Amino acid sequence: MPNKKVGLEDVMSSLITLFFNVSRYIIQFIFIRFVLLKKVRIIVFFIFKSNFYITGVNDNRRYFMDELFEKILNHAINYKTSDIHILMKQKCSVSFRQHGDLVLYDTFESHIGLKLFNYIRFKSNIDINYRLRPQTGHLNYIYQNQIYYLRISSLPGRELDSIVIRILTIINKLPLINWLFFKETTVFLKHITTLEAGLFIVSGATGSGKSTTLYTLLDSINATQQRNIVTLEDPVEIKRSIACKFK
Protein backbone atom coordinates (compact mmCIF):
# COMPACT_ATOMS: atom_id res chain seq x y z
CA MET A 1 0.00 0.00 0.00
CA PRO A 2 2.71 2.61 0.80
CA ASN A 3 4.38 1.98 -2.59
CA LYS A 4 1.10 2.48 -4.47
CA LYS A 5 0.44 5.68 -2.52
CA VAL A 6 3.83 7.10 -3.43
CA GLY A 7 3.33 6.07 -7.07
CA LEU A 8 -0.01 7.86 -7.21
CA GLU A 9 1.51 10.99 -5.75
CA ASP A 10 4.24 10.86 -8.35
CA VAL A 11 1.71 10.56 -11.14
CA MET A 12 -0.35 13.46 -9.80
CA SER A 13 2.76 15.58 -9.38
CA SER A 14 3.87 14.79 -12.95
CA LEU A 15 0.44 15.68 -14.33
CA ILE A 16 0.38 18.94 -12.45
CA THR A 17 3.89 19.79 -13.66
CA LEU A 18 2.93 18.91 -17.23
CA PHE A 19 -0.21 21.04 -16.98
CA PHE A 20 1.72 24.07 -15.80
CA ASN A 21 4.43 23.60 -18.44
CA VAL A 22 1.86 23.36 -21.24
CA SER A 23 0.01 26.37 -19.86
CA ARG A 24 3.25 28.33 -19.73
CA TYR A 25 4.10 27.47 -23.35
CA ILE A 26 0.60 28.46 -24.48
CA ILE A 27 0.84 31.78 -22.64
CA GLN A 28 4.30 32.40 -24.12
CA PHE A 29 3.01 31.63 -27.62
CA ILE A 30 0.06 33.99 -27.21
CA PHE A 31 2.33 36.67 -25.78
CA ILE A 32 4.81 36.37 -28.64
CA ARG A 33 2.13 36.08 -31.32
CA PHE A 34 -0.11 38.93 -30.31
CA VAL A 35 2.00 41.24 -28.19
CA LEU A 36 5.66 41.08 -29.14
CA LEU A 37 5.08 40.75 -32.88
CA LYS A 38 2.75 43.73 -32.80
CA LYS A 39 5.39 45.73 -30.99
CA VAL A 40 8.01 44.51 -33.46
CA ARG A 41 5.83 45.68 -36.34
CA ILE A 42 5.49 49.08 -34.68
CA ILE A 43 9.23 49.29 -34.09
CA VAL A 44 10.02 48.21 -37.67
CA PHE A 45 7.55 50.73 -39.06
CA PHE A 46 9.05 53.44 -36.85
CA ILE A 47 12.55 52.60 -38.04
CA PHE A 48 11.34 52.38 -41.65
CA LYS A 49 9.51 55.68 -41.35
CA SER A 50 12.44 57.38 -39.61
CA ASN A 51 14.56 56.30 -42.56
CA PHE A 52 12.45 58.66 -44.68
CA TYR A 53 13.72 61.64 -42.72
CA ILE A 54 16.33 63.59 -44.63
CA THR A 55 18.18 66.89 -44.50
CA GLY A 56 18.89 68.90 -47.62
CA VAL A 57 22.54 69.56 -48.43
CA ASN A 58 22.46 72.77 -50.44
CA ASP A 59 19.06 74.26 -49.56
CA ASN A 60 19.10 73.56 -45.79
CA ARG A 61 15.56 72.12 -45.98
CA ARG A 62 14.65 69.34 -43.57
CA TYR A 63 11.97 66.84 -44.52
CA PHE A 64 9.96 64.01 -43.24
CA MET A 65 8.93 62.21 -46.41
CA ASP A 66 5.29 62.03 -45.38
CA GLU A 67 5.24 65.80 -44.88
CA LEU A 68 7.00 66.40 -48.20
CA PHE A 69 4.62 64.08 -50.04
CA GLU A 70 1.56 65.74 -48.49
CA LYS A 71 2.94 69.16 -49.34
CA ILE A 72 3.34 68.16 -53.00
CA LEU A 73 -0.17 66.66 -53.12
CA ASN A 74 -1.78 69.67 -51.45
CA HIS A 75 -0.15 72.10 -53.87
CA ALA A 76 -1.11 69.90 -56.82
CA ILE A 77 -4.76 69.79 -55.75
CA ASN A 78 -4.85 73.54 -55.11
CA TYR A 79 -3.39 74.17 -58.58
CA LYS A 80 -6.04 71.93 -60.23
CA THR A 81 -3.38 69.46 -61.34
CA SER A 82 -4.39 66.29 -63.19
CA ASP A 83 -1.02 64.49 -62.95
CA ILE A 84 2.14 64.77 -60.90
CA HIS A 85 5.32 63.77 -62.76
CA ILE A 86 8.35 62.94 -60.60
CA LEU A 87 11.54 62.32 -62.55
CA MET A 88 14.90 61.25 -61.18
CA LYS A 89 18.08 61.98 -63.12
CA GLN A 90 21.02 63.85 -61.62
CA LYS A 91 18.37 65.60 -59.52
CA CYS A 92 14.74 64.91 -58.71
CA SER A 93 12.21 67.14 -60.46
CA VAL A 94 8.51 67.41 -59.63
CA SER A 95 6.21 68.78 -62.32
CA PHE A 96 2.43 69.36 -62.45
CA ARG A 97 0.33 68.77 -65.55
CA GLN A 98 -2.03 71.70 -65.82
CA HIS A 99 -4.31 72.12 -68.85
CA GLY A 100 -2.17 69.68 -70.80
CA ASP A 101 1.18 71.35 -70.07
CA LEU A 102 3.89 70.26 -67.63
CA VAL A 103 4.85 72.99 -65.17
CA LEU A 104 7.93 72.56 -62.99
CA TYR A 105 6.99 72.68 -59.31
CA ASP A 106 10.28 72.01 -57.50
CA THR A 107 13.61 70.21 -57.68
CA PHE A 108 15.41 68.22 -54.98
CA GLU A 109 18.80 66.65 -54.51
CA SER A 110 19.11 63.04 -55.66
CA HIS A 111 19.30 61.59 -52.14
CA ILE A 112 16.03 63.33 -51.23
CA GLY A 113 14.46 62.12 -54.47
CA LEU A 114 15.49 58.53 -53.72
CA LYS A 115 13.79 58.68 -50.32
CA LEU A 116 10.70 60.24 -51.89
CA PHE A 117 10.49 57.51 -54.55
CA ASN A 118 10.80 54.77 -51.93
CA TYR A 119 8.19 56.40 -49.72
CA ILE A 120 5.63 56.76 -52.52
CA ARG A 121 6.12 53.14 -53.59
CA PHE A 122 5.85 51.97 -50.00
CA LYS A 123 2.61 53.92 -49.41
CA SER A 124 1.00 52.72 -52.65
CA ASN A 125 1.88 49.03 -52.02
CA ILE A 126 4.32 48.82 -54.92
CA ASP A 127 6.84 46.02 -54.44
CA ILE A 128 10.14 47.78 -53.78
CA ASN A 129 12.08 44.54 -54.32
CA TYR A 130 11.41 44.73 -58.08
CA ARG A 131 12.82 48.14 -58.84
CA LEU A 132 13.27 47.61 -62.60
CA ARG A 133 9.73 46.33 -63.19
CA PRO A 134 6.96 48.77 -64.24
CA GLN A 135 4.24 48.64 -61.59
CA THR A 136 1.07 50.45 -60.59
CA GLY A 137 -0.33 51.20 -57.17
CA HIS A 138 -3.23 53.01 -55.59
CA LEU A 139 -3.66 55.33 -52.67
CA ASN A 140 -6.58 57.23 -51.15
CA TYR A 141 -5.82 60.73 -49.93
CA ILE A 142 -8.07 63.02 -47.91
CA TYR A 143 -7.64 66.77 -48.28
CA GLN A 144 -10.08 69.38 -47.00
CA ASN A 145 -12.69 66.70 -46.24
CA GLN A 146 -12.63 65.34 -49.79
CA ILE A 147 -11.35 61.96 -50.91
CA TYR A 148 -8.92 61.82 -53.82
CA TYR A 149 -8.01 58.57 -55.55
CA LEU A 150 -4.35 58.46 -56.52
CA ARG A 151 -3.15 56.08 -59.22
CA ILE A 152 0.62 55.67 -59.03
CA SER A 153 2.52 54.45 -62.09
CA SER A 154 6.14 53.48 -61.47
CA LEU A 155 8.32 53.26 -64.58
CA PRO A 156 12.03 52.79 -63.79
CA GLY A 157 14.77 52.87 -66.41
CA ARG A 158 18.49 52.30 -66.62
CA GLU A 159 19.52 55.94 -66.38
CA LEU A 160 16.41 57.51 -64.85
CA ASP A 161 13.45 56.71 -62.65
CA SER A 162 9.95 58.11 -62.93
CA ILE A 163 6.66 58.07 -61.07
CA VAL A 164 3.42 59.54 -62.35
CA ILE A 165 0.57 60.20 -59.91
CA ARG A 166 -2.89 60.55 -61.44
CA ILE A 167 -5.24 62.55 -59.23
CA LEU A 168 -8.86 61.41 -59.46
CA THR A 169 -11.80 62.91 -57.63
CA ILE A 170 -15.19 61.42 -56.88
CA ILE A 171 -17.43 61.67 -59.93
CA ASN A 172 -20.78 62.85 -58.65
CA LYS A 173 -23.96 61.55 -60.21
CA LEU A 174 -25.20 64.16 -62.68
CA PRO A 175 -28.15 63.85 -65.07
CA LEU A 176 -27.13 64.17 -68.69
CA ILE A 177 -29.42 67.15 -69.12
CA ASN A 178 -27.51 69.09 -66.44
CA TRP A 179 -24.09 67.98 -67.54
CA LEU A 180 -23.74 69.26 -71.11
CA PHE A 181 -24.17 72.68 -72.66
CA PHE A 182 -24.85 71.42 -76.18
CA LYS A 183 -28.35 70.11 -76.79
CA GLU A 184 -27.35 67.96 -79.78
CA THR A 185 -24.65 66.19 -77.74
CA THR A 186 -27.09 65.59 -74.90
CA VAL A 187 -29.64 64.04 -77.26
CA PHE A 188 -26.92 61.87 -78.83
CA LEU A 189 -25.69 60.54 -75.48
CA LYS A 190 -29.22 59.87 -74.28
CA HIS A 191 -29.81 57.86 -77.45
CA ILE A 192 -26.68 55.79 -76.75
CA THR A 193 -28.01 54.76 -73.33
CA THR A 194 -31.11 53.24 -74.98
CA LEU A 195 -29.25 51.01 -77.47
CA GLU A 196 -29.23 47.24 -77.01
CA ALA A 197 -25.69 46.75 -78.35
CA GLY A 198 -22.82 48.67 -79.88
CA LEU A 199 -19.37 50.13 -79.38
CA PHE A 200 -18.93 53.63 -78.00
CA ILE A 201 -15.38 55.04 -78.02
CA VAL A 202 -14.38 58.09 -75.99
CA SER A 203 -11.01 59.72 -76.63
CA GLY A 204 -9.35 62.88 -75.45
CA ALA A 205 -6.45 64.41 -73.58
CA THR A 206 -5.70 63.85 -69.91
CA GLY A 207 -8.34 65.52 -67.77
CA SER A 208 -10.72 66.18 -70.67
CA GLY A 209 -13.57 64.21 -69.07
CA LYS A 210 -13.43 60.70 -70.57
CA SER A 211 -14.07 58.89 -67.30
CA THR A 212 -16.71 61.42 -66.29
CA THR A 213 -18.53 60.87 -69.59
CA LEU A 214 -18.51 57.08 -69.29
CA TYR A 215 -19.60 57.00 -65.66
CA THR A 216 -22.36 59.52 -66.34
CA LEU A 217 -23.65 57.20 -69.08
CA LEU A 218 -23.49 54.24 -66.68
CA ASP A 219 -25.42 56.18 -64.05
CA SER A 220 -28.05 57.07 -66.65
CA ILE A 221 -28.41 53.43 -67.76
CA ASN A 222 -28.67 52.26 -64.16
CA ALA A 223 -31.34 54.86 -63.35
CA THR A 224 -33.56 54.24 -66.40
CA GLN A 225 -33.09 50.56 -67.22
CA GLN A 226 -32.99 47.24 -65.43
CA ARG A 227 -29.54 46.09 -66.51
CA ASN A 228 -26.72 44.11 -64.98
CA ILE A 229 -23.70 46.37 -65.53
CA VAL A 230 -20.21 44.83 -65.77
CA THR A 231 -17.11 46.90 -66.44
CA LEU A 232 -13.60 45.86 -67.48
CA GLU A 233 -11.04 48.42 -66.34
CA ASP A 234 -7.28 48.50 -66.11
CA PRO A 235 -6.81 49.85 -63.57
CA VAL A 236 -10.08 50.26 -61.69
CA GLU A 237 -10.08 53.98 -60.94
CA ILE A 238 -13.52 54.99 -59.72
CA LYS A 239 -15.51 53.11 -57.11
CA ARG A 240 -19.17 52.58 -58.04
CA SER A 241 -21.68 50.24 -56.46
CA ILE A 242 -23.85 50.10 -59.59
CA ALA A 243 -21.41 47.92 -61.54
CA CYS A 244 -19.46 44.72 -61.10
CA LYS A 245 -15.88 45.76 -61.83
CA PHE A 246 -13.08 43.57 -63.13
CA LYS A 247 -9.50 44.43 -63.92
mmCIF file of C-alpha atoms in Angstrom:
data_model
loop_
_atom_site.group_PDB
_atom_site.id
_atom_site.type_symbol
_atom_site.label_atom_id
_atom_site.label_comp_id
_atom_site.label_asym_id
_atom_site.label_seq_id
_atom_site.Cartn_x
_atom_site.Cartn_y
_atom_site.Cartn_z
ATOM 1 C CA MET A 1 0.000 0.000 0.000
ATOM 2 C CA PRO A 2 2.711 2.607 0.798
ATOM 3 C CA ASN A 3 4.378 1.975 -2.593
ATOM 4 C CA LYS A 4 1.101 2.480 -4.469
ATOM 5 C CA LYS A 5 0.438 5.676 -2.524
ATOM 6 C CA VAL A 6 3.828 7.095 -3.435
ATOM 7 C CA GLY A 7 3.331 6.074 -7.067
ATOM 8 C CA LEU A 8 -0.009 7.857 -7.214
ATOM 9 C CA GLU A 9 1.509 10.992 -5.747
ATOM 10 C CA ASP A 10 4.245 10.863 -8.351
ATOM 11 C CA VAL A 11 1.713 10.557 -11.140
ATOM 12 C CA MET A 12 -0.351 13.458 -9.796
ATOM 13 C CA SER A 13 2.763 15.577 -9.383
ATOM 14 C CA SER A 14 3.870 14.791 -12.947
ATOM 15 C CA LEU A 15 0.439 15.681 -14.331
ATOM 16 C CA ILE A 16 0.383 18.944 -12.453
ATOM 17 C CA THR A 17 3.888 19.794 -13.660
ATOM 18 C CA LEU A 18 2.926 18.910 -17.232
ATOM 19 C CA PHE A 19 -0.205 21.044 -16.982
ATOM 20 C CA PHE A 20 1.715 24.073 -15.799
ATOM 21 C CA ASN A 21 4.425 23.603 -18.439
ATOM 22 C CA VAL A 22 1.860 23.361 -21.244
ATOM 23 C CA SER A 23 0.007 26.372 -19.864
ATOM 24 C CA ARG A 24 3.251 28.326 -19.727
ATOM 25 C CA TYR A 25 4.098 27.468 -23.345
ATOM 26 C CA ILE A 26 0.602 28.465 -24.481
ATOM 27 C CA ILE A 27 0.840 31.777 -22.638
ATOM 28 C CA GLN A 28 4.297 32.402 -24.120
ATOM 29 C CA PHE A 29 3.012 31.633 -27.616
ATOM 30 C CA ILE A 30 0.059 33.987 -27.206
ATOM 31 C CA PHE A 31 2.330 36.673 -25.783
ATOM 32 C CA ILE A 32 4.814 36.369 -28.642
ATOM 33 C CA ARG A 33 2.131 36.081 -31.320
ATOM 34 C CA PHE A 34 -0.113 38.928 -30.310
ATOM 35 C CA VAL A 35 2.001 41.235 -28.186
ATOM 36 C CA LEU A 36 5.662 41.080 -29.139
ATOM 37 C CA LEU A 37 5.082 40.746 -32.880
ATOM 38 C CA LYS A 38 2.753 43.725 -32.802
ATOM 39 C CA LYS A 39 5.390 45.733 -30.994
ATOM 40 C CA VAL A 40 8.010 44.508 -33.456
ATOM 41 C CA ARG A 41 5.832 45.682 -36.340
ATOM 42 C CA ILE A 42 5.485 49.077 -34.682
ATOM 43 C CA ILE A 43 9.231 49.286 -34.088
ATOM 44 C CA VAL A 44 10.022 48.211 -37.665
ATOM 45 C CA PHE A 45 7.545 50.728 -39.064
ATOM 46 C CA PHE A 46 9.049 53.442 -36.845
ATOM 47 C CA ILE A 47 12.551 52.602 -38.044
ATOM 48 C CA PHE A 48 11.341 52.383 -41.652
ATOM 49 C CA LYS A 49 9.511 55.680 -41.351
ATOM 50 C CA SER A 50 12.436 57.380 -39.610
ATOM 51 C CA ASN A 51 14.562 56.301 -42.561
ATOM 52 C CA PHE A 52 12.452 58.664 -44.684
ATOM 53 C CA TYR A 53 13.722 61.645 -42.719
ATOM 54 C CA ILE A 54 16.333 63.588 -44.628
ATOM 55 C CA THR A 55 18.185 66.892 -44.502
ATOM 56 C CA GLY A 56 18.890 68.902 -47.619
ATOM 57 C CA VAL A 57 22.537 69.562 -48.432
ATOM 58 C CA ASN A 58 22.456 72.772 -50.441
ATOM 59 C CA ASP A 59 19.063 74.262 -49.563
ATOM 60 C CA ASN A 60 19.100 73.557 -45.793
ATOM 61 C CA ARG A 61 15.563 72.120 -45.976
ATOM 62 C CA ARG A 62 14.649 69.337 -43.565
ATOM 63 C CA TYR A 63 11.970 66.843 -44.521
ATOM 64 C CA PHE A 64 9.962 64.010 -43.240
ATOM 65 C CA MET A 65 8.934 62.213 -46.412
ATOM 66 C CA ASP A 66 5.289 62.033 -45.380
ATOM 67 C CA GLU A 67 5.238 65.799 -44.879
ATOM 68 C CA LEU A 68 6.996 66.403 -48.196
ATOM 69 C CA PHE A 69 4.622 64.085 -50.044
ATOM 70 C CA GLU A 70 1.561 65.737 -48.485
ATOM 71 C CA LYS A 71 2.936 69.161 -49.339
ATOM 72 C CA ILE A 72 3.339 68.164 -53.001
ATOM 73 C CA LEU A 73 -0.168 66.663 -53.124
ATOM 74 C CA ASN A 74 -1.780 69.670 -51.454
ATOM 75 C CA HIS A 75 -0.151 72.100 -53.871
ATOM 76 C CA ALA A 76 -1.111 69.899 -56.819
ATOM 77 C CA ILE A 77 -4.757 69.788 -55.749
ATOM 78 C CA ASN A 78 -4.854 73.539 -55.111
ATOM 79 C CA TYR A 79 -3.392 74.174 -58.576
ATOM 80 C CA LYS A 80 -6.043 71.928 -60.233
ATOM 81 C CA THR A 81 -3.378 69.456 -61.340
ATOM 82 C CA SER A 82 -4.391 66.293 -63.192
ATOM 83 C CA ASP A 83 -1.016 64.488 -62.952
ATOM 84 C CA ILE A 84 2.144 64.773 -60.902
ATOM 85 C CA HIS A 85 5.315 63.768 -62.755
ATOM 86 C CA ILE A 86 8.346 62.940 -60.600
ATOM 87 C CA LEU A 87 11.543 62.316 -62.553
ATOM 88 C CA MET A 88 14.900 61.246 -61.176
ATOM 89 C CA LYS A 89 18.081 61.975 -63.122
ATOM 90 C CA GLN A 90 21.017 63.848 -61.618
ATOM 91 C CA LYS A 91 18.371 65.598 -59.521
ATOM 92 C CA CYS A 92 14.740 64.909 -58.710
ATOM 93 C CA SER A 93 12.205 67.143 -60.457
ATOM 94 C CA VAL A 94 8.515 67.410 -59.630
ATOM 95 C CA SER A 95 6.206 68.776 -62.315
ATOM 96 C CA PHE A 96 2.433 69.355 -62.449
ATOM 97 C CA ARG A 97 0.335 68.767 -65.547
ATOM 98 C CA GLN A 98 -2.026 71.700 -65.820
ATOM 99 C CA HIS A 99 -4.310 72.118 -68.846
ATOM 100 C CA GLY A 100 -2.167 69.679 -70.800
ATOM 101 C CA ASP A 101 1.179 71.352 -70.071
ATOM 102 C CA LEU A 102 3.886 70.258 -67.628
ATOM 103 C CA VAL A 103 4.847 72.995 -65.174
ATOM 104 C CA LEU A 104 7.926 72.561 -62.994
ATOM 105 C CA TYR A 105 6.994 72.680 -59.308
ATOM 106 C CA ASP A 106 10.276 72.011 -57.498
ATOM 107 C CA THR A 107 13.606 70.210 -57.676
ATOM 108 C CA PHE A 108 15.414 68.223 -54.981
ATOM 109 C CA GLU A 109 18.798 66.651 -54.514
ATOM 110 C CA SER A 110 19.113 63.042 -55.656
ATOM 111 C CA HIS A 111 19.303 61.593 -52.145
ATOM 112 C CA ILE A 112 16.026 63.328 -51.230
ATOM 113 C CA GLY A 113 14.455 62.116 -54.465
ATOM 114 C CA LEU A 114 15.486 58.529 -53.718
ATOM 115 C CA LYS A 115 13.790 58.684 -50.324
ATOM 116 C CA LEU A 116 10.696 60.240 -51.885
ATOM 117 C CA PHE A 117 10.493 57.513 -54.546
ATOM 118 C CA ASN A 118 10.798 54.767 -51.934
ATOM 119 C CA TYR A 119 8.194 56.400 -49.721
ATOM 120 C CA ILE A 120 5.632 56.756 -52.520
ATOM 121 C CA ARG A 121 6.125 53.141 -53.591
ATOM 122 C CA PHE A 122 5.848 51.973 -50.000
ATOM 123 C CA LYS A 123 2.609 53.918 -49.407
ATOM 124 C CA SER A 124 0.998 52.716 -52.650
ATOM 125 C CA ASN A 125 1.878 49.030 -52.023
ATOM 126 C CA ILE A 126 4.321 48.822 -54.924
ATOM 127 C CA ASP A 127 6.839 46.022 -54.439
ATOM 128 C CA ILE A 128 10.142 47.778 -53.783
ATOM 129 C CA ASN A 129 12.080 44.541 -54.320
ATOM 130 C CA TYR A 130 11.412 44.734 -58.082
ATOM 131 C CA ARG A 131 12.825 48.144 -58.840
ATOM 132 C CA LEU A 132 13.270 47.611 -62.595
ATOM 133 C CA ARG A 133 9.730 46.333 -63.187
ATOM 134 C CA PRO A 134 6.961 48.766 -64.241
ATOM 135 C CA GLN A 135 4.243 48.645 -61.587
ATOM 136 C CA THR A 136 1.073 50.446 -60.586
ATOM 137 C CA GLY A 137 -0.328 51.204 -57.170
ATOM 138 C CA HIS A 138 -3.235 53.005 -55.588
ATOM 139 C CA LEU A 139 -3.664 55.329 -52.672
ATOM 140 C CA ASN A 140 -6.581 57.228 -51.152
ATOM 141 C CA TYR A 141 -5.817 60.735 -49.930
ATOM 142 C CA ILE A 142 -8.073 63.023 -47.911
ATOM 143 C CA TYR A 143 -7.638 66.775 -48.282
ATOM 144 C CA GLN A 144 -10.084 69.380 -47.001
ATOM 145 C CA ASN A 145 -12.685 66.696 -46.238
ATOM 146 C CA GLN A 146 -12.628 65.343 -49.792
ATOM 147 C CA ILE A 147 -11.345 61.955 -50.913
ATOM 148 C CA TYR A 148 -8.919 61.817 -53.823
ATOM 149 C CA TYR A 149 -8.009 58.565 -55.549
ATOM 150 C CA LEU A 150 -4.354 58.458 -56.522
ATOM 151 C CA ARG A 151 -3.149 56.077 -59.216
ATOM 152 C CA ILE A 152 0.616 55.675 -59.034
ATOM 153 C CA SER A 153 2.520 54.450 -62.088
ATOM 154 C CA SER A 154 6.139 53.484 -61.474
ATOM 155 C CA LEU A 155 8.323 53.260 -64.576
ATOM 156 C CA PRO A 156 12.032 52.794 -63.791
ATOM 157 C CA GLY A 157 14.773 52.869 -66.413
ATOM 158 C CA ARG A 158 18.489 52.300 -66.621
ATOM 159 C CA GLU A 159 19.524 55.944 -66.383
ATOM 160 C CA LEU A 160 16.412 57.506 -64.850
ATOM 161 C CA ASP A 161 13.455 56.715 -62.648
ATOM 162 C CA SER A 162 9.951 58.108 -62.932
ATOM 163 C CA ILE A 163 6.659 58.071 -61.068
ATOM 164 C CA VAL A 164 3.416 59.538 -62.348
ATOM 165 C CA ILE A 165 0.569 60.197 -59.914
ATOM 166 C CA ARG A 166 -2.886 60.554 -61.441
ATOM 167 C CA ILE A 167 -5.237 62.548 -59.229
ATOM 168 C CA LEU A 168 -8.859 61.412 -59.457
ATOM 169 C CA THR A 169 -11.802 62.906 -57.629
ATOM 170 C CA ILE A 170 -15.193 61.424 -56.880
ATOM 171 C CA ILE A 171 -17.433 61.667 -59.926
ATOM 172 C CA ASN A 172 -20.783 62.853 -58.652
ATOM 173 C CA LYS A 173 -23.957 61.553 -60.213
ATOM 174 C CA LEU A 174 -25.202 64.159 -62.683
ATOM 175 C CA PRO A 175 -28.148 63.851 -65.065
ATOM 176 C CA LEU A 176 -27.125 64.168 -68.689
ATOM 177 C CA ILE A 177 -29.422 67.151 -69.124
ATOM 178 C CA ASN A 178 -27.507 69.093 -66.435
ATOM 179 C CA TRP A 179 -24.091 67.983 -67.541
ATOM 180 C CA LEU A 180 -23.735 69.261 -71.113
ATOM 181 C CA PHE A 181 -24.172 72.678 -72.658
ATOM 182 C CA PHE A 182 -24.845 71.423 -76.182
ATOM 183 C CA LYS A 183 -28.347 70.108 -76.789
ATOM 184 C CA GLU A 184 -27.352 67.964 -79.778
ATOM 185 C CA THR A 185 -24.649 66.190 -77.737
ATOM 186 C CA THR A 186 -27.088 65.588 -74.901
ATOM 187 C CA VAL A 187 -29.635 64.041 -77.263
ATOM 188 C CA PHE A 188 -26.917 61.866 -78.825
ATOM 189 C CA LEU A 189 -25.691 60.539 -75.477
ATOM 190 C CA LYS A 190 -29.220 59.869 -74.278
ATOM 191 C CA HIS A 191 -29.806 57.860 -77.451
ATOM 192 C CA ILE A 192 -26.682 55.788 -76.750
ATOM 193 C CA THR A 193 -28.006 54.758 -73.327
ATOM 194 C CA THR A 194 -31.105 53.238 -74.981
ATOM 195 C CA LEU A 195 -29.252 51.013 -77.470
ATOM 196 C CA GLU A 196 -29.234 47.244 -77.005
ATOM 197 C CA ALA A 197 -25.688 46.747 -78.351
ATOM 198 C CA GLY A 198 -22.817 48.668 -79.882
ATOM 199 C CA LEU A 199 -19.371 50.128 -79.377
ATOM 200 C CA PHE A 200 -18.933 53.633 -77.995
ATOM 201 C CA ILE A 201 -15.379 55.041 -78.020
ATOM 202 C CA VAL A 202 -14.379 58.089 -75.990
ATOM 203 C CA SER A 203 -11.008 59.724 -76.630
ATOM 204 C CA GLY A 204 -9.351 62.879 -75.446
ATOM 205 C CA ALA A 205 -6.450 64.405 -73.583
ATOM 206 C CA THR A 206 -5.704 63.850 -69.911
ATOM 207 C CA GLY A 207 -8.338 65.519 -67.768
ATOM 208 C CA SER A 208 -10.725 66.176 -70.669
ATOM 209 C CA GLY A 209 -13.567 64.205 -69.069
ATOM 210 C CA LYS A 210 -13.426 60.705 -70.575
ATOM 211 C CA SER A 211 -14.070 58.890 -67.299
ATOM 212 C CA THR A 212 -16.711 61.420 -66.287
ATOM 213 C CA THR A 213 -18.526 60.870 -69.587
ATOM 214 C CA LEU A 214 -18.507 57.082 -69.293
ATOM 215 C CA TYR A 215 -19.599 56.999 -65.665
ATOM 216 C CA THR A 216 -22.356 59.517 -66.342
ATOM 217 C CA LEU A 217 -23.654 57.196 -69.076
ATOM 218 C CA LEU A 218 -23.488 54.236 -66.684
ATOM 219 C CA ASP A 219 -25.417 56.185 -64.051
ATOM 220 C CA SER A 220 -28.051 57.072 -66.651
ATOM 221 C CA ILE A 221 -28.407 53.434 -67.756
ATOM 222 C CA ASN A 222 -28.670 52.263 -64.161
ATOM 223 C CA ALA A 223 -31.341 54.860 -63.348
ATOM 224 C CA THR A 224 -33.558 54.242 -66.399
ATOM 225 C CA GLN A 225 -33.093 50.562 -67.223
ATOM 226 C CA GLN A 226 -32.995 47.241 -65.425
ATOM 227 C CA ARG A 227 -29.544 46.088 -66.511
ATOM 228 C CA ASN A 228 -26.715 44.106 -64.983
ATOM 229 C CA ILE A 229 -23.700 46.367 -65.529
ATOM 230 C CA VAL A 230 -20.212 44.830 -65.768
ATOM 231 C CA THR A 231 -17.109 46.904 -66.443
ATOM 232 C CA LEU A 232 -13.595 45.856 -67.476
ATOM 233 C CA GLU A 233 -11.042 48.416 -66.343
ATOM 234 C CA ASP A 234 -7.275 48.505 -66.111
ATOM 235 C CA PRO A 235 -6.811 49.846 -63.574
ATOM 236 C CA VAL A 236 -10.083 50.256 -61.693
ATOM 237 C CA GLU A 237 -10.082 53.978 -60.937
ATOM 238 C CA ILE A 238 -13.522 54.995 -59.720
ATOM 239 C CA LYS A 239 -15.514 53.106 -57.105
ATOM 240 C CA ARG A 240 -19.171 52.582 -58.038
ATOM 241 C CA SER A 241 -21.683 50.245 -56.456
ATOM 242 C CA ILE A 242 -23.847 50.102 -59.594
ATOM 243 C CA ALA A 243 -21.407 47.922 -61.539
ATOM 244 C CA CYS A 244 -19.460 44.723 -61.105
ATOM 245 C CA LYS A 245 -15.884 45.763 -61.826
ATOM 246 C CA PHE A 246 -13.085 43.573 -63.134
ATOM 247 C CA LYS A 247 -9.499 44.425 -63.920
#
